[in-house]
mmCIF file of C-alpha atoms in Angstrom:
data_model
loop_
_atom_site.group_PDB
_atom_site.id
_atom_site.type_symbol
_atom_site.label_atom_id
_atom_site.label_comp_id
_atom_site.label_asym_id
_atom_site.label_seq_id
_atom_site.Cartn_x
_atom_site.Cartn_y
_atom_site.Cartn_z
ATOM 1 C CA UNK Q 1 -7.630 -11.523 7.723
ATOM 2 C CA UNK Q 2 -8.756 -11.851 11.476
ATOM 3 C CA UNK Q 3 -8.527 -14.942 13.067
ATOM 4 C CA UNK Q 4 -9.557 -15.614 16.834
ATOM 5 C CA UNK Q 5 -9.033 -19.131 18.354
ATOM 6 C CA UNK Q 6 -12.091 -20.472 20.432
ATOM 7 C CA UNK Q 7 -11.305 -22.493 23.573
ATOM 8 C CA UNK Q 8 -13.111 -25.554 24.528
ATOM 9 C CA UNK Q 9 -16.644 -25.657 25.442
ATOM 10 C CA UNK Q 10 -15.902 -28.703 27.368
ATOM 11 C CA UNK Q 11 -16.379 -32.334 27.023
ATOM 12 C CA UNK Q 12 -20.108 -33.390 26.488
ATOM 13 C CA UNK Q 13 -20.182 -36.823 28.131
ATOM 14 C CA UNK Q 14 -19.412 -35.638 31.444
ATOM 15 C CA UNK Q 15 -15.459 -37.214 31.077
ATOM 16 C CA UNK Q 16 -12.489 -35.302 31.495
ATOM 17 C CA UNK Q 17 -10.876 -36.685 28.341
ATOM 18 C CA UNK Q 18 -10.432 -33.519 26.508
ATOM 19 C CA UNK Q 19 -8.515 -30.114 27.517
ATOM 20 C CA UNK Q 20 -7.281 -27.205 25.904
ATOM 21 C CA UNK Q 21 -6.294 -23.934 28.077
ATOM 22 C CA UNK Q 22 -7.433 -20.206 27.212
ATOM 23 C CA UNK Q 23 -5.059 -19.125 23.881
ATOM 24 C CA UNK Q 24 -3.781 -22.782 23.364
ATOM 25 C CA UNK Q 25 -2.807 -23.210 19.973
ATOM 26 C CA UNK Q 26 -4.568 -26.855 19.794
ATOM 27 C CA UNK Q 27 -6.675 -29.196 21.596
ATOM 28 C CA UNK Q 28 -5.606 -32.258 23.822
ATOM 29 C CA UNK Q 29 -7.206 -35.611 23.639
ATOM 30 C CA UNK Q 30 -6.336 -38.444 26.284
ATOM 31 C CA UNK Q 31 -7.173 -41.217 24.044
ATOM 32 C CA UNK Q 32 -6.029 -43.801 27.228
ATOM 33 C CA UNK Q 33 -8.941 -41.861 29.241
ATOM 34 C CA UNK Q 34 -11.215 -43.223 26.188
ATOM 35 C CA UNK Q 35 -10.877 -46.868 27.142
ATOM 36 C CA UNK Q 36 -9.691 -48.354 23.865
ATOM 37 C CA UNK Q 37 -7.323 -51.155 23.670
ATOM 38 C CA UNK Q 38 -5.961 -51.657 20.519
ATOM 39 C CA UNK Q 39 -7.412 -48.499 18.714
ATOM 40 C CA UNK Q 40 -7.413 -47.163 15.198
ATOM 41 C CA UNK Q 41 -8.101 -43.603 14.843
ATOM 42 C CA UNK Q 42 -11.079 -42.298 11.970
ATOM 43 C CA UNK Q 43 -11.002 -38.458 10.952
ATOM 44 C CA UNK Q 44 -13.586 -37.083 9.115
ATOM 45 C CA UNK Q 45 -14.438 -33.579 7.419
ATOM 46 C CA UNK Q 46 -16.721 -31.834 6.121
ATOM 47 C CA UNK Q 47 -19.218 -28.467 5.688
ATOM 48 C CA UNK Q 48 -23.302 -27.558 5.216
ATOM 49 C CA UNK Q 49 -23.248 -26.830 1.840
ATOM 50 C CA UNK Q 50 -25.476 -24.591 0.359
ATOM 51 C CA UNK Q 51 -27.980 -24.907 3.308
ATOM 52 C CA UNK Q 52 -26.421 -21.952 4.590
ATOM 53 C CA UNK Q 53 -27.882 -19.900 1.745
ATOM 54 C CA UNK Q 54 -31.141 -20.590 2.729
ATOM 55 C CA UNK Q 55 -30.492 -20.452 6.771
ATOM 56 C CA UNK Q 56 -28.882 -16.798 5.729
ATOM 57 C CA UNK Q 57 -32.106 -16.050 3.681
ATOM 58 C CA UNK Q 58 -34.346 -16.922 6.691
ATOM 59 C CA UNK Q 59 -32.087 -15.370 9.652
ATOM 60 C CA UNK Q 60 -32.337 -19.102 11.217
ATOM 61 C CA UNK Q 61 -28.756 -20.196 12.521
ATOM 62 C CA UNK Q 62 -30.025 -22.557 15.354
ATOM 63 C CA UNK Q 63 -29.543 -25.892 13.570
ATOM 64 C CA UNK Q 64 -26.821 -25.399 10.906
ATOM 65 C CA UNK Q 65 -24.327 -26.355 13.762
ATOM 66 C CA UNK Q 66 -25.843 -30.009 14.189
ATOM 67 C CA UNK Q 67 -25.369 -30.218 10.660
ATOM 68 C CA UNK Q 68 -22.332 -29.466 10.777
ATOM 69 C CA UNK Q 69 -21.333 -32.084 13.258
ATOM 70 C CA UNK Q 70 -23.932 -35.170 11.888
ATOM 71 C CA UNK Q 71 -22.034 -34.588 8.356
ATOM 72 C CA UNK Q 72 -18.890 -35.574 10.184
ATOM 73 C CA UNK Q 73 -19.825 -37.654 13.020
ATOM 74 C CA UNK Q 74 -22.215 -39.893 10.928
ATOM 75 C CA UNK Q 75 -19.087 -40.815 8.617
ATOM 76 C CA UNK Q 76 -17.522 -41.964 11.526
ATOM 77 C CA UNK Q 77 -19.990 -44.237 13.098
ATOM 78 C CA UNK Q 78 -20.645 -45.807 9.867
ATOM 79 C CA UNK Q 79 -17.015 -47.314 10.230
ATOM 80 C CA UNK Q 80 -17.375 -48.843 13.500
ATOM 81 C CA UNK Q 81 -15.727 -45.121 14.963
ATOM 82 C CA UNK Q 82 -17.199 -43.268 18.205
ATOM 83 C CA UNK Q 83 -16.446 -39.673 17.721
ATOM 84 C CA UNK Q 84 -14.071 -38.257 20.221
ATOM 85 C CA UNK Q 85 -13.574 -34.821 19.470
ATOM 86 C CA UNK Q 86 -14.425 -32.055 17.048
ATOM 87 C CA UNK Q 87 -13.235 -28.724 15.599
ATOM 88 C CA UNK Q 88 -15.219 -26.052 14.138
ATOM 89 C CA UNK Q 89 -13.916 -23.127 11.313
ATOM 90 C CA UNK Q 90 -16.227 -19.768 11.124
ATOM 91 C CA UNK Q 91 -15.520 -18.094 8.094
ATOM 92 C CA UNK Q 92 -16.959 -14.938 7.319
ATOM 93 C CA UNK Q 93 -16.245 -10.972 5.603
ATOM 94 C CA UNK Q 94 -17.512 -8.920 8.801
ATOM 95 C CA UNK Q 95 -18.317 -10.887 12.371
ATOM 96 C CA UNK Q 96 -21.887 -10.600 13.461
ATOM 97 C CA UNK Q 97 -21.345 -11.703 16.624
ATOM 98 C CA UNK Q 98 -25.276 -12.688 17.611
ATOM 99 C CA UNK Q 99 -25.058 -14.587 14.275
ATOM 100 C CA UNK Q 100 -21.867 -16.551 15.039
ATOM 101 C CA UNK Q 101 -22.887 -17.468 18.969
ATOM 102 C CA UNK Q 102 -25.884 -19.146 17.676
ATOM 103 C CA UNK Q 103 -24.037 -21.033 15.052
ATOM 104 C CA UNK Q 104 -21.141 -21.900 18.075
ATOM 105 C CA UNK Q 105 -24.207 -22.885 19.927
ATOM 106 C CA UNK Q 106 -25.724 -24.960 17.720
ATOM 107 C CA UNK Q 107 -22.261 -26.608 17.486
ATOM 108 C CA UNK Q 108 -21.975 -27.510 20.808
ATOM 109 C CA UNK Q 109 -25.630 -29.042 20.809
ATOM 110 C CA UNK Q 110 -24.448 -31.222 17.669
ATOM 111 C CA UNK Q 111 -21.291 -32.185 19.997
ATOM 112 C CA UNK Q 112 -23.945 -33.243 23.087
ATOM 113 C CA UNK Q 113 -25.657 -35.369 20.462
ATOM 114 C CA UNK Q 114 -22.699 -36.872 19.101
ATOM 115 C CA UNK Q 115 -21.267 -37.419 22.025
ATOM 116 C CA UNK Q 116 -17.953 -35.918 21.750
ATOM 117 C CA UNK Q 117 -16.135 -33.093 23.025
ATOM 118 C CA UNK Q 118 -15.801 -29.619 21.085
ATOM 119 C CA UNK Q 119 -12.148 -29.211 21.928
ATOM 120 C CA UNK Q 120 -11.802 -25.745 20.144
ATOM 121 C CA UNK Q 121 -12.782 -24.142 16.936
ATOM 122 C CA UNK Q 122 -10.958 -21.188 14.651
ATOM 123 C CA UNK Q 123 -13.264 -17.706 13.763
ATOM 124 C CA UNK Q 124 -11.401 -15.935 10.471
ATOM 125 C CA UNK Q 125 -13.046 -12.486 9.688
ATOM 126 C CA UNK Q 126 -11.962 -12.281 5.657
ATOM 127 C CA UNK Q 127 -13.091 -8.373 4.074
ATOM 128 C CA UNK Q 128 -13.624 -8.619 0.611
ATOM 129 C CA UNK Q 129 -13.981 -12.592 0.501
ATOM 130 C CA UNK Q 130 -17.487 -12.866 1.413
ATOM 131 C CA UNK Q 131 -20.890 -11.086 1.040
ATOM 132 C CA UNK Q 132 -22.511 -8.917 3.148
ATOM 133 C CA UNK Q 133 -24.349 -11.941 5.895
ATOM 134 C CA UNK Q 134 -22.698 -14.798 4.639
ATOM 135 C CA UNK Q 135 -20.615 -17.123 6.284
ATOM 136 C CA UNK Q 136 -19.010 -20.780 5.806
ATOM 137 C CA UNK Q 137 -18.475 -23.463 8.470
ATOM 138 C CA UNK Q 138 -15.967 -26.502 8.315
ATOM 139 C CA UNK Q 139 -15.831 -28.973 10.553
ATOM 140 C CA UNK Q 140 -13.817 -31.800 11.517
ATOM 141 C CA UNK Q 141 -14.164 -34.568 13.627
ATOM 142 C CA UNK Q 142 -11.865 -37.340 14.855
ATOM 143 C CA UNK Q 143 -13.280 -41.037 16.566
ATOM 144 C CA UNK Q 144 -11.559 -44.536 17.342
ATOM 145 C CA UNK Q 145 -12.504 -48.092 16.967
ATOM 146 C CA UNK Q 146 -10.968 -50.974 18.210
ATOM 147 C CA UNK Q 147 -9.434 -52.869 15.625
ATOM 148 C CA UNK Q 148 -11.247 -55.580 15.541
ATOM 149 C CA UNK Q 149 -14.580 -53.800 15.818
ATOM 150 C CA UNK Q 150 -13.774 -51.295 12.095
ATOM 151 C CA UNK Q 151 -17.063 -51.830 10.072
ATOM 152 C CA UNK Q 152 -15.864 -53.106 6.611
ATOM 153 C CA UNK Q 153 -18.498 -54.770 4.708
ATOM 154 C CA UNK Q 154 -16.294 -57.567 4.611
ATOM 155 C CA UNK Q 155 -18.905 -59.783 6.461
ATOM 156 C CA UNK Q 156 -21.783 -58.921 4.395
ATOM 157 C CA UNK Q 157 -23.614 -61.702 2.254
ATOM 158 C CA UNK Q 158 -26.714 -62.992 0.496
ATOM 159 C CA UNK Q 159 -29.550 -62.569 2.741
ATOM 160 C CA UNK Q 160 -28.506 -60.296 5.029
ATOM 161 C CA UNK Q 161 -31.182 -57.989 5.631
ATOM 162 C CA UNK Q 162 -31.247 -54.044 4.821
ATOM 163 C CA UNK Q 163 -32.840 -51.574 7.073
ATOM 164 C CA UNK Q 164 -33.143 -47.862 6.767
ATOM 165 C CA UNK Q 165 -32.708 -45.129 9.614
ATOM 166 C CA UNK Q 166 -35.396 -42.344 8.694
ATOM 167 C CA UNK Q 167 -34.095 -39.009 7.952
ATOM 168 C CA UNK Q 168 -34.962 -35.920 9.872
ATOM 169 C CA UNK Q 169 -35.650 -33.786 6.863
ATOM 170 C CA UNK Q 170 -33.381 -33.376 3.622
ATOM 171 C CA UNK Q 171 -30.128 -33.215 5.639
ATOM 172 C CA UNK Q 172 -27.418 -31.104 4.406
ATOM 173 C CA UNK Q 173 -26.930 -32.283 0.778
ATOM 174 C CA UNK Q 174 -28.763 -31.667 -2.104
ATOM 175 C CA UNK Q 175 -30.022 -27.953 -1.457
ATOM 176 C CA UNK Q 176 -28.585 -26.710 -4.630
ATOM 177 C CA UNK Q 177 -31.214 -28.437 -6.355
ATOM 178 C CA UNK Q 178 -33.695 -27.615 -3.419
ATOM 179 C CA UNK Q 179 -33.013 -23.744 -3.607
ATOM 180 C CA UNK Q 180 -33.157 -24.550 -8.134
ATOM 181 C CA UNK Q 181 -36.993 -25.998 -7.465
ATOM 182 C CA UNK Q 182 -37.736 -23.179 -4.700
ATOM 183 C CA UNK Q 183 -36.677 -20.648 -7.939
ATOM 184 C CA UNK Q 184 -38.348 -22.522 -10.748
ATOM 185 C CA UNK Q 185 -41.251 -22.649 -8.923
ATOM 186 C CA UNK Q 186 -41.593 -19.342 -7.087
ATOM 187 C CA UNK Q 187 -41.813 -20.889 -3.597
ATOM 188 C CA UNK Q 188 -42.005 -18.103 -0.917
ATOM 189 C CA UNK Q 189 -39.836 -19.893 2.188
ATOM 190 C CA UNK Q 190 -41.501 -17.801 4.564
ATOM 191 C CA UNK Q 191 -45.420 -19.140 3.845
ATOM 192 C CA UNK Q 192 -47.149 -22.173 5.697
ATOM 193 C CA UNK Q 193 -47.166 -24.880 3.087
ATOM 194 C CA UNK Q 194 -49.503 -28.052 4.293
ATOM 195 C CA UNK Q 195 -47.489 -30.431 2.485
ATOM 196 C CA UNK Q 196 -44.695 -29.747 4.081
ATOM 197 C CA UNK Q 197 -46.000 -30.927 7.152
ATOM 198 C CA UNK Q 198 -48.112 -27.325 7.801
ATOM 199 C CA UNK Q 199 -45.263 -25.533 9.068
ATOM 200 C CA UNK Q 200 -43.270 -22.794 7.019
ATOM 201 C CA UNK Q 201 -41.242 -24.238 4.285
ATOM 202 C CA UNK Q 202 -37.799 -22.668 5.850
ATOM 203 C CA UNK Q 203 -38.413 -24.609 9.027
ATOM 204 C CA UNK Q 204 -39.040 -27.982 7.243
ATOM 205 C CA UNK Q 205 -35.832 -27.875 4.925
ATOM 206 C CA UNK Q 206 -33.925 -26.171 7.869
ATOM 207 C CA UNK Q 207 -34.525 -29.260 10.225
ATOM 208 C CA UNK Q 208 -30.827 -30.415 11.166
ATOM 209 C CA UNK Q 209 -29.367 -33.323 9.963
ATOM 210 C CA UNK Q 210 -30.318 -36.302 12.701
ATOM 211 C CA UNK Q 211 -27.215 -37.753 14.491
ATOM 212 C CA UNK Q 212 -27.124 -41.617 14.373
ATOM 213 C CA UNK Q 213 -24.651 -42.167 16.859
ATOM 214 C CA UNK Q 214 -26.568 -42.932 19.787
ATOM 215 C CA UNK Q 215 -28.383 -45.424 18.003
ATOM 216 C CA UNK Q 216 -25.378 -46.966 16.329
ATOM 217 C CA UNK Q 217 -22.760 -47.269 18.668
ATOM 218 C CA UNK Q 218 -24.226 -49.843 21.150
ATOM 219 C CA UNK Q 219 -25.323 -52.207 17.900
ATOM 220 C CA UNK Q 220 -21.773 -51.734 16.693
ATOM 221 C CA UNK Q 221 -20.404 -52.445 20.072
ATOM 222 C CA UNK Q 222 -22.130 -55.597 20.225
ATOM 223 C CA UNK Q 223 -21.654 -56.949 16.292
ATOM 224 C CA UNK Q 224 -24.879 -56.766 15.635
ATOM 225 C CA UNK Q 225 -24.259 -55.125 12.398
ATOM 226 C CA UNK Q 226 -22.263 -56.175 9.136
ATOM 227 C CA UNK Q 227 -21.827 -53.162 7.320
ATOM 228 C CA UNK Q 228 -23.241 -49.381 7.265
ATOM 229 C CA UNK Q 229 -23.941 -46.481 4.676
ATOM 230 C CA UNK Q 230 -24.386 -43.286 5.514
ATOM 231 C CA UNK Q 231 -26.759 -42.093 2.400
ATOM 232 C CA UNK Q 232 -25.640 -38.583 1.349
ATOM 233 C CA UNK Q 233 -24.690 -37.098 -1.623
ATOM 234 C CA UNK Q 234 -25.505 -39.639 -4.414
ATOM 235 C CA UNK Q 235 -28.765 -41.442 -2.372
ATOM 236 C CA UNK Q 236 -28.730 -45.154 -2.150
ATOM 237 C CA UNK Q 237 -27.563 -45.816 -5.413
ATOM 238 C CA UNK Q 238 -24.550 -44.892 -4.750
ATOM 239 C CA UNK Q 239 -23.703 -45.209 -0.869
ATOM 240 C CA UNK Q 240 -25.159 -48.262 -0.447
ATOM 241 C CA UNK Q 241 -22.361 -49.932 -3.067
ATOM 242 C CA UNK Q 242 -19.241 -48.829 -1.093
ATOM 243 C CA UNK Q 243 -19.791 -50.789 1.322
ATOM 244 C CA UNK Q 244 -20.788 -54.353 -0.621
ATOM 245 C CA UNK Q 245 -18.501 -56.952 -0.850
ATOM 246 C CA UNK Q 246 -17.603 -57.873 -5.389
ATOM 247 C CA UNK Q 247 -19.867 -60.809 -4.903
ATOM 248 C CA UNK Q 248 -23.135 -58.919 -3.376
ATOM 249 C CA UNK Q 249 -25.679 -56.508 -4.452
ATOM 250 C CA UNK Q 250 -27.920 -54.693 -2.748
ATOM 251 C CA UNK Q 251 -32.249 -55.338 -3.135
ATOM 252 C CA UNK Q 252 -34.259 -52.222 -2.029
ATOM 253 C CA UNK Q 253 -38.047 -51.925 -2.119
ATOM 254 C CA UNK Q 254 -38.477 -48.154 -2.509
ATOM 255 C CA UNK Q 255 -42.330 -48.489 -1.869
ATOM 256 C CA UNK Q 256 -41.580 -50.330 1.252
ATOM 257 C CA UNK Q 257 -42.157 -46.752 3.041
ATOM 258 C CA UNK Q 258 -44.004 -43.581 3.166
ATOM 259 C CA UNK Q 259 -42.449 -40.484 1.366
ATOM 260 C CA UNK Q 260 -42.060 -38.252 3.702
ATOM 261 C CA UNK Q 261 -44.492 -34.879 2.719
ATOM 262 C CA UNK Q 262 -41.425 -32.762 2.257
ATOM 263 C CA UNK Q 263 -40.350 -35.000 -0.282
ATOM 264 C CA UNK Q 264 -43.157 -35.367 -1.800
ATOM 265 C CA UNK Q 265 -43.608 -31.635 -2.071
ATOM 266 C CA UNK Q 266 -40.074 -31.391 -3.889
ATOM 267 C CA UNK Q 267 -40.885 -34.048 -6.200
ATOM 268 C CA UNK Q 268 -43.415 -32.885 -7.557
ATOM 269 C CA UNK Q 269 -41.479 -29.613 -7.752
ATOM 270 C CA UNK Q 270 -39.134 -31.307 -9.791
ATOM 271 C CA UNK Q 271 -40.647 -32.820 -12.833
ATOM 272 C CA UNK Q 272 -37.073 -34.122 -14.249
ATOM 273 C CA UNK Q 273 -35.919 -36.445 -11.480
ATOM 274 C CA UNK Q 274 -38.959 -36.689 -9.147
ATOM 275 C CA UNK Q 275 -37.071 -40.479 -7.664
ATOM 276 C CA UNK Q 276 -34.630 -38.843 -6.569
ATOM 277 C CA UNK Q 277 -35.811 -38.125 -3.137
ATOM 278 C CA UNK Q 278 -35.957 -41.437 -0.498
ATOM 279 C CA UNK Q 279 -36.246 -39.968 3.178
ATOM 280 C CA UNK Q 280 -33.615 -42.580 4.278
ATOM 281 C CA UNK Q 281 -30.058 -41.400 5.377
ATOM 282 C CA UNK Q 282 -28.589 -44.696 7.069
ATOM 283 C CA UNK Q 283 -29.009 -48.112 5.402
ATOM 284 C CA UNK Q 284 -27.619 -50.351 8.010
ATOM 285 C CA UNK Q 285 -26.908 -54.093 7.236
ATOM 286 C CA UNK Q 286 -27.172 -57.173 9.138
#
């Protein structure tokens, strides 16, 4: 195994809060700098998924980086959190090194959106572990909240009203399934497919995950919220529960928006589940 540490690409926010030197063995975080008062500290990790197969299939690395980061930084803001900082891992069985500078890239544009700092990252060259072109990412991402600002659910009752944030595209879960129904059906991810929006298929399920941070924080901030979900793995079935109080349930009106035509192109490709797709990723409550 060969493993290179990557400095910092800086802080994104225009602060000095972060540091870490040339061959530092970690990255520093002036938490003071940050402004919180009585803070609690949220970490969060997590990876792509199987999206990379298909972003390896299509030679597109430009956006697998912002997924990377949104996986992580949108558990944090549904907490209350502000991400802080972030750290990458670049796994692969031979460096390409075009390949992993636009993945690093698209990293760093993930951070800017987040608005943390990329305080360093880890690049392990494995022989033997991978296949020829693959790769993995991990990332992990650490915020704060004042503690009397954490998002609970606690406050949460009847009438309250639900809203969804729109998703940018299918995110970064599910793709299993979405490369299964590109197979069953025969799907060529190169070709122009008009219900998927009348761009190639690749680029449509290759969108990155959107970043909700910027539109969260300030409502956060202010306690204009009771509760969030970030709507992964599972769909709103099953996100939207964690955060409930025992003596409330959740009402949703799944007509009470258009299906995005990505979705609608996968459900009809999938005959055995076709509700499973929603085109909401953030179910905010207030």
């Amino acid at each position: 195994m060969r493993s290179s540490k990557r400095s910092a690409a800086g802080p994104f926010d225009g602060s000095s809060r972060s540091r870490r030197g040339a061959g530092g063995f970690g990255g520093f975080f002036d938490l003071k700098a940050a402004g919180y008062s009585d803070p609690l500290l949220v970490a969060a990790n997590d990876g792509v998924g199987t999206k990379l197969k298909l972003a390896i299939e299509a030679g597109k690395h430009d956006g697998v980086g912002i997924d990377l980061v949104a996986m992580c930084a949108n558990d944090l803001i549904v907490q209350g959190a502000e991400p802080l900082f972030f750290l990458d891992y670049y796994a692969t069985g031979k460096l390409d090194p075009a390949v992993a500078a636009e993945v690093v890239a698209s990293i760093a544009e993930g951070c800017r959106q987040a608005g943390c700092a990329l305080i360093g990252g880890e690049t392990a060259e494995m022989p033997g572990m991978y296949s020829e072109g693959d790769y993995d990412l991990a990332g992990f991402c650490v915020g704060a909240v004042n503690r009397d600002k954490v998002l609970t659910g606690a406050n949460i009752g009847p009438g309250d009203v639900i809203l969804g944030l729109a998703s940018s595209g299918v995110h970064s879960n599910g793709f299993s399934l979405v490369r299964r129904i590109i197979s069953d059906r025969g799907w060529n991810i190169a070709e122009t497919y008009p219900s998927a929006g009348g761009s190639t298929l690749a680029d449509q399920l290759l969108e990155p995950t959107r970043i909700y941070v910027r539109s969260l924080l300030p409502l956060v901030q202010e306690g204009l919220v009771n509760g969030l979900a970030h709507i992964t793995g599972g769909g709103l079935l099953e996100n939207t529960p964690r955060v409930l109080p025992s003596n409330a349930h959740a009402y949703v009106d799944a007509g009470s928006w258009e299906l995005p035509s990505l979705f609608r192109l996968l459900q009809d490709g999938e005959a055995s589940n076709p509700r499973r797709w929603c085109g909401r990723s953030t179910a905010a409550l207030a």
